[in-house]
Coordinates of C-alpha atoms and ligand atoms in Angstrom, one line a residue:
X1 CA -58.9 48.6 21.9
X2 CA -61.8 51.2 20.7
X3 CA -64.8 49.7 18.6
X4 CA -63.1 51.0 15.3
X5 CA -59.8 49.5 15.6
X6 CA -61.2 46.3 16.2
X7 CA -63.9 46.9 13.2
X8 CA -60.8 47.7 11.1
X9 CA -59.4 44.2 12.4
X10 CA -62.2 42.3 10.9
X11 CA -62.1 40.0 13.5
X12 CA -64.5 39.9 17.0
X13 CA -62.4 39.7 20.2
X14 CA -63.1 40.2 23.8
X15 CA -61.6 41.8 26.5
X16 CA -59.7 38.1 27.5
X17 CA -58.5 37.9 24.1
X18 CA -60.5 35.2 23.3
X19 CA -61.5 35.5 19.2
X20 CA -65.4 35.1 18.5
X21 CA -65.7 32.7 15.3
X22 CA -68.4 31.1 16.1
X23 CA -72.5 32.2 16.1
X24 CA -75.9 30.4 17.3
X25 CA -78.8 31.7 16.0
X26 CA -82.2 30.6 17.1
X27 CA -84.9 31.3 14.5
X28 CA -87.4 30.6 16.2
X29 CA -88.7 30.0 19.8
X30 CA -91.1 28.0 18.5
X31 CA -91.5 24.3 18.4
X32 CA -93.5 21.4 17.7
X33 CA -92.2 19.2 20.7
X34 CA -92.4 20.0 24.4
X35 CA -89.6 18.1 25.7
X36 CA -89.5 17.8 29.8
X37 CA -86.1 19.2 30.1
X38 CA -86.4 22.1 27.9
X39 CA -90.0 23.6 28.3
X40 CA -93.1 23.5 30.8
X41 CA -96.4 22.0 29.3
X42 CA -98.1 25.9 28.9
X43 CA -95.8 27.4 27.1
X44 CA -96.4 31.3 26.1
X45 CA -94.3 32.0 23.2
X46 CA -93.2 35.5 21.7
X47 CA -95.6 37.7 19.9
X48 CA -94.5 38.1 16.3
X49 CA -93.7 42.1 16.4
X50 CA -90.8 41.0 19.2
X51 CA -89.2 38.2 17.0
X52 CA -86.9 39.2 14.1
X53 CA -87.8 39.2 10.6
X54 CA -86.3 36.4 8.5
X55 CA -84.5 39.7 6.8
X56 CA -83.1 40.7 10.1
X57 CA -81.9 37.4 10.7
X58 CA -80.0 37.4 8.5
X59 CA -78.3 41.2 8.3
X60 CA -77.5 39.8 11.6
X61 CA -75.6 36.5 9.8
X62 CA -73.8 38.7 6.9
X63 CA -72.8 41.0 9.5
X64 CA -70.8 38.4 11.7
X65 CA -69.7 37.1 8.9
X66 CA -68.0 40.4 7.8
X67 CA -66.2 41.2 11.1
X68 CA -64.9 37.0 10.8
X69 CA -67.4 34.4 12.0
X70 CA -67.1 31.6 9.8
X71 CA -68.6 29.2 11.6
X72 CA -73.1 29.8 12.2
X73 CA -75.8 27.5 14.2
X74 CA -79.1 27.4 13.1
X75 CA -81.3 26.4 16.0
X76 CA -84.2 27.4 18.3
X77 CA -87.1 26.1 19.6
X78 CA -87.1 23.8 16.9
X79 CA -85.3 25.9 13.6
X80 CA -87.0 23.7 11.0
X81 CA -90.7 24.8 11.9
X82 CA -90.6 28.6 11.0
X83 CA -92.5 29.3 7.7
X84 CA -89.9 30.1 4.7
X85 CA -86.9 28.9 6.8
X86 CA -85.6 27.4 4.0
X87 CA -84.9 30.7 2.1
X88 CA -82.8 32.2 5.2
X89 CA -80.4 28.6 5.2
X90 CA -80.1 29.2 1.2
X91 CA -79.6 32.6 1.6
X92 CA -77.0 32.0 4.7
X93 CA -75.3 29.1 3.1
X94 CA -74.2 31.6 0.1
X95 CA -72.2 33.9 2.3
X96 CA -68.8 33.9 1.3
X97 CA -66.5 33.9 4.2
X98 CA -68.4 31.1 6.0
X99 CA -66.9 28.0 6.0
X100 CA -69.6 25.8 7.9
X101 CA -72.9 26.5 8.6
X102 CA -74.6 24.0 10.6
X103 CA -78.1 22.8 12.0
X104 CA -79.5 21.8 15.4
X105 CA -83.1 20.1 14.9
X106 CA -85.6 17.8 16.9
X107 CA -85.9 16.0 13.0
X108 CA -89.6 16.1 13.1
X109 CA -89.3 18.2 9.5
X110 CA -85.9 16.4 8.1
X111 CA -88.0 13.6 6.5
X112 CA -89.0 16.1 3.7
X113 CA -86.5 19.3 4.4
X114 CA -82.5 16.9 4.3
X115 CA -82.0 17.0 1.2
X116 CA -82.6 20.8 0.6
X117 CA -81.0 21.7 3.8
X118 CA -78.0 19.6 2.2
X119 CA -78.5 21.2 -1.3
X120 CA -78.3 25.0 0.5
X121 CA -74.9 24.3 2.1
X122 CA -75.5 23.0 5.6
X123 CA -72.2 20.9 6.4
X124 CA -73.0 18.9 9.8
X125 CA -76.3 18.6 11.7
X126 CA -77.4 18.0 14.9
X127 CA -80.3 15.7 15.7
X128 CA -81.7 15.6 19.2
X129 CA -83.1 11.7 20.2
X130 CA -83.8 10.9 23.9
X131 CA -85.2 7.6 23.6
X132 CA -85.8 4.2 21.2
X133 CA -89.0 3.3 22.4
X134 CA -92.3 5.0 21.3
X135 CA -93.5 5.5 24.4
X136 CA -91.1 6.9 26.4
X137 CA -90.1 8.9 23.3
X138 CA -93.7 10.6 23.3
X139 CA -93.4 11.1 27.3
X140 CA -89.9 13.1 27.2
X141 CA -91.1 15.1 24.0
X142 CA -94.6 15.5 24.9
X143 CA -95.9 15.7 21.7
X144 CA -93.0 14.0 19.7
X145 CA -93.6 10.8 17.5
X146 CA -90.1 8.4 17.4
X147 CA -90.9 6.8 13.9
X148 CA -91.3 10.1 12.4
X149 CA -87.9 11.4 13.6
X150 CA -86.5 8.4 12.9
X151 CA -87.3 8.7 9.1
X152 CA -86.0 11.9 9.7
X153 CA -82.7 10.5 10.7
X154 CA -82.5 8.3 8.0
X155 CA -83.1 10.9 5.3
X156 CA -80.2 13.0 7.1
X157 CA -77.6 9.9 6.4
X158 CA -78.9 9.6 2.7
X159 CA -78.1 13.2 2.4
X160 CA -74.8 12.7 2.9
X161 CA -74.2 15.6 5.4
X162 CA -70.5 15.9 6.6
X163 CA -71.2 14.4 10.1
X164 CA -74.6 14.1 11.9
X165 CA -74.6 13.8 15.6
X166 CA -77.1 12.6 18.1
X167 CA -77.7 14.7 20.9
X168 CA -78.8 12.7 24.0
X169 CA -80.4 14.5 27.2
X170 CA -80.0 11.3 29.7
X171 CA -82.6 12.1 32.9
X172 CA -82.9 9.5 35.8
X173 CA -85.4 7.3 35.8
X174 CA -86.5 8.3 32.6
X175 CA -84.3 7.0 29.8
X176 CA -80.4 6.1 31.5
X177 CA -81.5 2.6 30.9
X178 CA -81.3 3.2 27.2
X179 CA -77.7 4.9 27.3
X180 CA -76.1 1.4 25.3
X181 CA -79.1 1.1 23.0
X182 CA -78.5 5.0 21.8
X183 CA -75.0 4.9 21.3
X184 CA -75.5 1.0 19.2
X185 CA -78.6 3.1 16.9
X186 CA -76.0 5.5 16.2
X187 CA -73.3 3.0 15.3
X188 CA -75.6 0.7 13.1
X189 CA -76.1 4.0 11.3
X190 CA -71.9 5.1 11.4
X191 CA -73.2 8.5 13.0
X192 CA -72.0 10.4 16.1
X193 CA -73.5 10.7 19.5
X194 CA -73.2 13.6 22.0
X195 CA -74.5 12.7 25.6
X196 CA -75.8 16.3 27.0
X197 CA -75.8 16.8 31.0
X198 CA -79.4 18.6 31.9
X199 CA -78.7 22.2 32.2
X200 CA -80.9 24.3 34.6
X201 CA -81.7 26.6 32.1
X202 CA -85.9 28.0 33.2
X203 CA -87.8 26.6 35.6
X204 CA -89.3 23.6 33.6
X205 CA -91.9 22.4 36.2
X206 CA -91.7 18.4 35.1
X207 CA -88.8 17.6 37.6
X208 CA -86.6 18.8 40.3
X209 CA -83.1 19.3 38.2
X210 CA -80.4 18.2 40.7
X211 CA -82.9 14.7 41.0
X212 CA -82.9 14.1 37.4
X213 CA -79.1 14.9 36.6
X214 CA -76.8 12.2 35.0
X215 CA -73.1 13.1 34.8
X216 CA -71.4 12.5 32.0
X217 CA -69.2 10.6 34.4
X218 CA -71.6 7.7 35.0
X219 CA -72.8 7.6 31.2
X220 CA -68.8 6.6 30.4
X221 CA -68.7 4.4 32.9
X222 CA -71.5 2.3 31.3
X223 CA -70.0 2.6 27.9
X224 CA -66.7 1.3 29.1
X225 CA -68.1 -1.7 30.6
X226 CA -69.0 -2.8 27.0
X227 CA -66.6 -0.7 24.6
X228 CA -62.9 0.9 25.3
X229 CA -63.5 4.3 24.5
X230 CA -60.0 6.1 23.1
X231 CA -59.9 10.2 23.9
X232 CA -59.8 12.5 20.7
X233 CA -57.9 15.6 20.7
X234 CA -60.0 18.2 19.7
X235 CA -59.1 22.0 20.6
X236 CA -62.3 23.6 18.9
X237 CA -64.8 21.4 20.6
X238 CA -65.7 23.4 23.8
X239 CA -67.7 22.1 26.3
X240 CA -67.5 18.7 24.7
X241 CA -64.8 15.6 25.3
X242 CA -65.4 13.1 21.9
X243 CA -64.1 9.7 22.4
X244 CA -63.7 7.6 19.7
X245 CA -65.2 3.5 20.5
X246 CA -62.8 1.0 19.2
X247 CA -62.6 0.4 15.2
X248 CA -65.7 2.1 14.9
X249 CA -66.6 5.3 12.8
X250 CA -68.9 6.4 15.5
X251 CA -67.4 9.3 17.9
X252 CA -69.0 10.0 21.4
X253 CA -69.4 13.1 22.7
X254 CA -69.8 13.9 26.3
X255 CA -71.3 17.8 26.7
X256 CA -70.6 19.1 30.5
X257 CA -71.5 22.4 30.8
X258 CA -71.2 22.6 34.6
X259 CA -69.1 20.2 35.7
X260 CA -66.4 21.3 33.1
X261 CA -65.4 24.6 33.0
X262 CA -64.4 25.2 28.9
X263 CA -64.7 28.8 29.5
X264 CA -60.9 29.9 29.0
X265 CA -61.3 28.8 25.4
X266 CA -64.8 30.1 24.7
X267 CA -65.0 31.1 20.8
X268 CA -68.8 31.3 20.6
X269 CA -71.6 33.9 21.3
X270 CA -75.8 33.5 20.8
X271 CA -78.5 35.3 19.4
X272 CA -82.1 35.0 20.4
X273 CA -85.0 35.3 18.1
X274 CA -85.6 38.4 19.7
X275 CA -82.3 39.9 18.5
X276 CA -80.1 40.2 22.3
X277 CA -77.1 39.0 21.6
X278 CA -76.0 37.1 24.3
X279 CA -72.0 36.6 25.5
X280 CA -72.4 33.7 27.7
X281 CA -74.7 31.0 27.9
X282 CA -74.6 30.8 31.6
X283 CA -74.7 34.4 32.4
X284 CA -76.9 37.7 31.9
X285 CA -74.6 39.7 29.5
X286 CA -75.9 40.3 26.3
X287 CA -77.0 43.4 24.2
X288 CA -80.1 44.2 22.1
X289 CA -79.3 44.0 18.4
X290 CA -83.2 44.4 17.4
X291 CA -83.5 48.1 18.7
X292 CA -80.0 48.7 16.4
X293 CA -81.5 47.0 13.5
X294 CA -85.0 48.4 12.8
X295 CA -83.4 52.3 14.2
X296 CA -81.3 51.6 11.4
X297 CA -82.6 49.7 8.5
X298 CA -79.9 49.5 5.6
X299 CA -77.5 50.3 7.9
X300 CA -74.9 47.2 8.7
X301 CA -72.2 49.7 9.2
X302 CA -74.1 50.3 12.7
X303 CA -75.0 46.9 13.4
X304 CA -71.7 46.0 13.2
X305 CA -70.1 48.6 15.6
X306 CA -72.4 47.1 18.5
X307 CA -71.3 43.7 17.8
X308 CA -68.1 44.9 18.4
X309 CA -69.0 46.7 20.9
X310 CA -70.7 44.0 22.9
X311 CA -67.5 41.9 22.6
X312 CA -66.1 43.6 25.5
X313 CA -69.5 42.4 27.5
X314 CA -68.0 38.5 27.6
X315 CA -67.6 37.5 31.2
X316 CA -64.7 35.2 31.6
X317 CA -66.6 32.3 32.8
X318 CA -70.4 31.4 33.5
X319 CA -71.5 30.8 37.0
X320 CA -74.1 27.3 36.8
X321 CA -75.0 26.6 40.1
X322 CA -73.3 29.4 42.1
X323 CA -75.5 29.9 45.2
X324 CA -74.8 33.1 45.0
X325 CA -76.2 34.0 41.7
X326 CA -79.8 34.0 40.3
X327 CA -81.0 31.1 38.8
X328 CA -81.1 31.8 35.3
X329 CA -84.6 32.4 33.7
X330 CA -84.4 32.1 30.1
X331 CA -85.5 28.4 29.1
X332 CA -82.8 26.8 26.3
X333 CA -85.5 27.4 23.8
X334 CA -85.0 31.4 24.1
X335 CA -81.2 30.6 24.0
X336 CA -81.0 28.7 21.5
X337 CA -79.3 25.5 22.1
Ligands
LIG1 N1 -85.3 21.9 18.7 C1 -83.9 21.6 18.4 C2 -83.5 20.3 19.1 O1 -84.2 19.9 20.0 O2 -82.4 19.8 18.7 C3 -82.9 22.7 18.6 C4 -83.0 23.5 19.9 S1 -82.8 22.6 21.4 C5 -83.0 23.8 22.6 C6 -81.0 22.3 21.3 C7 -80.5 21.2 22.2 O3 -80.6 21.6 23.5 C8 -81.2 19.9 22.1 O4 -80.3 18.9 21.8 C9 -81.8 19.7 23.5 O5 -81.7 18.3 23.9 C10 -80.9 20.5 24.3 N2 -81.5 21.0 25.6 C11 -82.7 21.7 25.7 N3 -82.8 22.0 27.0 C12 -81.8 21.5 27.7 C13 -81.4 21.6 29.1 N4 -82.1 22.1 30.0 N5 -80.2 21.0 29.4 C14 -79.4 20.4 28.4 N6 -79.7 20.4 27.1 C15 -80.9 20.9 26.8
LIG2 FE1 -88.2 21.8 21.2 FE2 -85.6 21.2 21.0 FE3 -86.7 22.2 23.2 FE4 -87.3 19.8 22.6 S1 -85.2 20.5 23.0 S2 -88.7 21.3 23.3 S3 -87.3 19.9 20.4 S4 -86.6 23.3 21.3

């Protein structure tokens, strides 16, 4: 299919006839915590002329939207610390055609911003929390201080968000002790919880990766020694497997990038702060959609014809671990998780 008759289509798909519905976008590679997994201590981030305007962000948004995403990610580096933010989510949330917009965030802002980021339409809401105890909290984040996220948390369930889930990095010797202790926070507070298999996404210094790595499979196999977790079907999910824990409201999700291959049903494509649209989280592909937006300011139409374009760029499948291949450079806080 040529880039017009797909434009006419209003709908993105690729060259494996999978449809694109679905769009992260990191505002920011910014972020107030460094956690161990994610950054290196001396991090150098982006000078400001390479990062795209809040304006560009979001011609990037209402473009998507127009060629059918209905479904955007806010996240980063940590979304909630770049200055105005708040008037890109109110001016996203308006877009007509999308039909959840949602947040990923480390909650060291949500204590004040819930409740507007709830007022300006975001449905669901991601909230990333390693560890219960203060100390160990402040050792995986760096910088991050557990009582102030946890406020954060608790203003996020007095917003009354669709769903909030806890995203969980488990690293040995670190925090795989507190797996239980997670998963019963997030019950007492009738949220979800998404354990997260380390990704080797940048060379993060702290740790060797293959050391630190806890599958997904030994994380269930705690669980199930205290609760009998029942499968959910859920087609849209990707790379996760949710499990819902007896009579409880709480659903547990299991995110395996590598050892599951979700690739076949792939509906989702990134875009950096720096404006490259990327096709795959695990691979190269991607295109530069800042050059198209500042050679043509007012121009969507054009904008729009790349993102099309770029559809046809989507490998099949990502390549994690594949001796053959480069390890991947970017850090997940140029991805945008
Ligand atoms: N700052 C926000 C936060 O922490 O939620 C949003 C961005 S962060 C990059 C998004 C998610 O990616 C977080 O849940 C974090 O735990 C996860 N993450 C970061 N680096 C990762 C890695 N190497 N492997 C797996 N997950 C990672
Ligand atoms: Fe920041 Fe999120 Fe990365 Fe932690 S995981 S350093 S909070 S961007």
């Amino acid at each position: 299919m040529n880039a017009e008759a797909k434009q006419d289509s209003t709908s993105l798909v690729d060259k494996h006839g999978r449809r694109v519905d679905y769009v992260r976008l990191s505002v920011t590679d910014r972020c107030d915590f460094r956690c161990v997994y994610c950054m290196s201590e001396e991090m150098t981030f982006l000078p400001r002329n390479q990062v795209l305007s809040l304006e560009e962000i979001f011609r990037v948004a209402k473009s998507f939207t127009e060629l059918g995403v209905d479904k955007i990610r806010l996240t980063g580096g940590e979304p909630l610390v770049r200055k105005n933010v708040m008037s890109l989510v109110e001016k996203i949330g308006a877009l007509p055609g999308l039909k959840e917009l949602l947040l990923t965030t480390n909650g060291s802002q949500l204590e004040k911003l819930a409740t507007p980021l709830r007022d300006a339409g975001v449905n669901r809401i991601n909230i990333s929390l390693d560890s219960l105890d203060a100390d160990s909290f402040h050792k995986m984040t760096r910088t991050g201080k557990l009582d102030k996220v946890q406020r954060g948390i608790e203003a996020a369930v007095a917003a009354g968000f669709d769903a909030i889930r806890l995203n969980t990095v488990i690293l040995r010797g670190r925090n795989e002790h507190e797996i239980l202790d997670l998963l019963e926070y997030a019950m007492g507070l009738g949220i979800n919880i998404a354990y997260i298999e380390e990704m080797p996404l940048g060379d993060v210094s702290d740790h060797e990766r293959l050391d630190t790595m806890v599958t997904n499979e030994e994380v269930r196999d705690i669980i199930s020694e205290r609760y009998s977790l029942d499968p959910i079907d859920m087609t849209t999910a990707g790379p996760s497997r949710y499990y819902r824990i007896d009579s409880h409201a709480t659903k547990v999700g299991f995110i395996s990038p590598i050892s599951h291959n979700f690739c076949e049903t792939c509906n989702r494509v990134r875009v950096t702060v720096e404006g490259r649209l990327l096709l795959c989280l695990g691979n190269e592909h991607s295109m530069d959609l800042r050059k198209v937006l500042r050679d043509n300011p007012g121009n969507d139409d054009v904008l729009k014809t790349h993102i099309i374009e770029a559809m046809d760029l989507k490998p099949l499948q990502h390549n994690f671990y594949d001796k053959d291949q480069p390890q991947l450079v970017r850090f997940m806080n140029m991805t945008g998780g």
